[in-house]
Coordinates of C-alpha atoms in Angstrom, one line a residue:
M1 CA 142.6 -15.0 113.8
A2 CA 139.1 -14.6 115.1
G3 CA 138.4 -12.0 117.8
E4 CA 141.5 -9.8 117.1
T5 CA 141.0 -6.1 116.8
L6 CA 142.3 -5.0 113.4
V7 CA 143.1 -1.3 113.0
T8 CA 144.4 1.1 110.3
V9 CA 146.0 4.3 111.6
V10 CA 147.4 7.3 109.6
G11 CA 149.9 9.4 111.3
N12 CA 153.5 10.8 111.3
L13 CA 156.6 9.0 112.6
T14 CA 157.9 10.6 115.8
A15 CA 161.4 9.2 115.2
D16 CA 163.3 7.0 112.8
P17 CA 162.3 3.3 113.1
E18 CA 164.7 1.3 115.3
L19 CA 165.7 -2.1 113.9
R20 CA 166.5 -4.7 116.5
H21 CA 166.9 -8.5 116.4
T22 CA 165.4 -11.1 118.8
N23 CA 167.7 -13.6 120.5
S24 CA 166.9 -16.0 117.6
G25 CA 167.9 -13.4 115.0
I26 CA 164.5 -12.3 113.8
P27 CA 164.5 -8.7 112.8
V28 CA 161.8 -6.3 114.2
A29 CA 161.4 -2.6 113.6
G30 CA 159.9 -0.5 116.4
F31 CA 158.5 3.0 115.9
T32 CA 155.8 5.4 117.2
I33 CA 153.2 7.2 115.1
A34 CA 151.3 10.3 116.1
S35 CA 147.8 10.6 114.7
T36 CA 146.3 14.1 115.3
P37 CA 142.7 14.8 114.3
R38 CA 141.9 18.1 112.7
V39 CA 138.5 19.7 113.6
F40 CA 136.9 22.8 112.3
D41 CA 136.4 25.5 115.0
R42 CA 133.3 27.5 114.0
D43 CA 134.1 30.3 116.4
R44 CA 137.5 30.9 114.9
S45 CA 136.5 29.8 111.4
E46 CA 139.6 27.6 111.0
F47 CA 140.8 24.1 111.5
V48 CA 142.6 23.3 114.7
D49 CA 144.5 20.3 115.9
G50 CA 142.8 17.9 118.4
E51 CA 144.5 15.7 121.0
P52 CA 147.2 13.5 119.4
L53 CA 147.2 9.8 119.7
F54 CA 150.6 8.2 120.1
L55 CA 150.8 4.5 119.2
R56 CA 153.9 2.3 119.5
C57 CA 154.2 -0.2 116.6
S58 CA 156.2 -3.3 115.8
L59 CA 156.9 -4.6 112.3
W60 CA 158.6 -8.0 112.0
R61 CA 161.0 -9.8 109.6
Q62 CA 161.7 -8.5 106.1
A63 CA 159.0 -5.8 106.3
G64 CA 160.6 -4.4 109.4
E65 CA 164.0 -4.3 107.7
N66 CA 162.4 -2.6 104.7
A67 CA 160.7 0.0 106.9
A68 CA 163.9 0.8 108.8
Q69 CA 165.7 1.4 105.5
S70 CA 162.9 3.4 103.9
L71 CA 161.1 5.5 106.6
A72 CA 162.3 8.4 108.6
R73 CA 161.1 10.8 111.3
G74 CA 158.2 13.1 110.2
M75 CA 157.1 10.9 107.3
R76 CA 153.3 10.4 107.1
V77 CA 152.6 6.6 107.1
I78 CA 149.6 4.3 107.0
V79 CA 149.8 1.4 109.5
T80 CA 147.5 -1.6 109.5
G81 CA 147.7 -4.4 112.1
R82 CA 146.4 -6.0 115.3
L83 CA 145.8 -3.8 118.3
R84 CA 147.5 -5.4 121.4
Q85 CA 147.2 -4.6 125.1
R86 CA 150.2 -5.4 127.2
T87 CA 150.6 -5.1 131.0
F88 CA 154.0 -4.8 132.7
D89 CA 155.7 -3.6 135.9
D90 CA 157.8 -0.4 135.5
K91 CA 161.2 0.3 137.2
E92 CA 159.4 1.4 140.4
G93 CA 157.3 -1.7 140.5
I94 CA 154.1 0.0 139.4
R95 CA 151.7 -2.0 137.1
R96 CA 151.3 -0.3 133.7
T97 CA 149.2 -1.1 130.7
T98 CA 150.0 0.0 127.2
V99 CA 148.2 -0.4 123.8
E100 CA 150.3 -1.1 120.8
I101 CA 150.0 -2.2 117.1
D102 CA 151.5 -5.4 115.9
A103 CA 151.8 -4.1 112.3
E104 CA 151.1 -6.3 109.2
E105 CA 151.6 -3.5 106.7
V106 CA 153.2 -0.1 106.7
A107 CA 153.2 2.3 103.8
A108 CA 154.2 5.8 103.1
S109 CA 151.2 8.1 102.6
L110 CA 151.1 9.7 99.2
T111 CA 148.8 12.5 100.2
Y112 CA 151.6 15.0 100.6
A113 CA 154.5 13.1 99.1
T114 CA 155.7 11.0 96.2
A115 CA 157.5 7.7 96.3
K116 CA 159.5 5.4 94.1
V117 CA 159.1 1.8 95.1
T118 CA 162.0 -0.6 94.7
K119 CA 161.2 -4.3 95.0
T120 CA 163.4 -6.3 97.3
Y121 CA 164.2 -10.0 96.7
R122 CA 164.9 -12.6 99.3
A123 CA 167.8 -14.9 98.8
A124 CA 166.4 -18.2 97.7
P125 CA 167.8 -21.5 99.0
P126 CA 170.2 -23.1 96.4
A127 CA 167.8 -26.0 95.5
A128 CA 164.8 -23.6 95.1
A129 CA 166.8 -21.2 92.9
A130 CA 167.9 -24.0 90.6
A131 CA 164.3 -25.3 90.0
P132 CA 163.0 -22.3 88.1
A133 CA 166.2 -22.1 86.0
A134 CA 165.7 -25.7 84.9
A135 CA 162.0 -25.1 84.0
D136 CA 163.0 -22.1 81.8
A137 CA 165.8 -24.1 80.1
G138 CA 163.1 -25.9 78.0
G139 CA 162.2 -22.7 76.3
D140 CA 158.6 -22.6 77.7
P141 CA 157.2 -19.1 77.8
H142 CA 156.7 -17.5 81.2
P143 CA 153.0 -17.8 82.2
F144 CA 152.7 -14.1 83.0

C-alpha cells in the first residue's frame, strides 16, 4: 500500500514468541526483538554496544504459527514489515504511543547459526485436493 513505512530489522528475540488467536480464530504470534548497534570506540580500541532498540512485532496466520513453533528466546532474526504507530490509554488513564512492526516475513539469521528448513503444507479443501489428482491421472508430466 502506498505511503506505508517498510522496515527490515535484525535483532535477537527477547522471549519466545507468544501464539494467540483473535475472536474469529485467526492466529497471531507476538514477540519483541532487540536490535543493538555495535560501534568502534577509538579511545578503547574496541567495539562497544550502543543503545538497544526494542520493537514489538506481530506475525499473522500460518507464518505466525510457524514462527511460534520454530523460534525461541535469544535467536537472531530478520524481520521485515510495516512500521505502525499506535496510541492507547494505559491503566492509569495516561495517553501512550508505541511503535510496532506488523511483520510480513520473519527469518532466522544464519550469521551465527545454521538451520534446516522444513516446508509446511496447508490442508487443501476436498474439491481442490481432488483436482490435481485428476490432472495427474492422465499421465501428463509435471510442468516443473
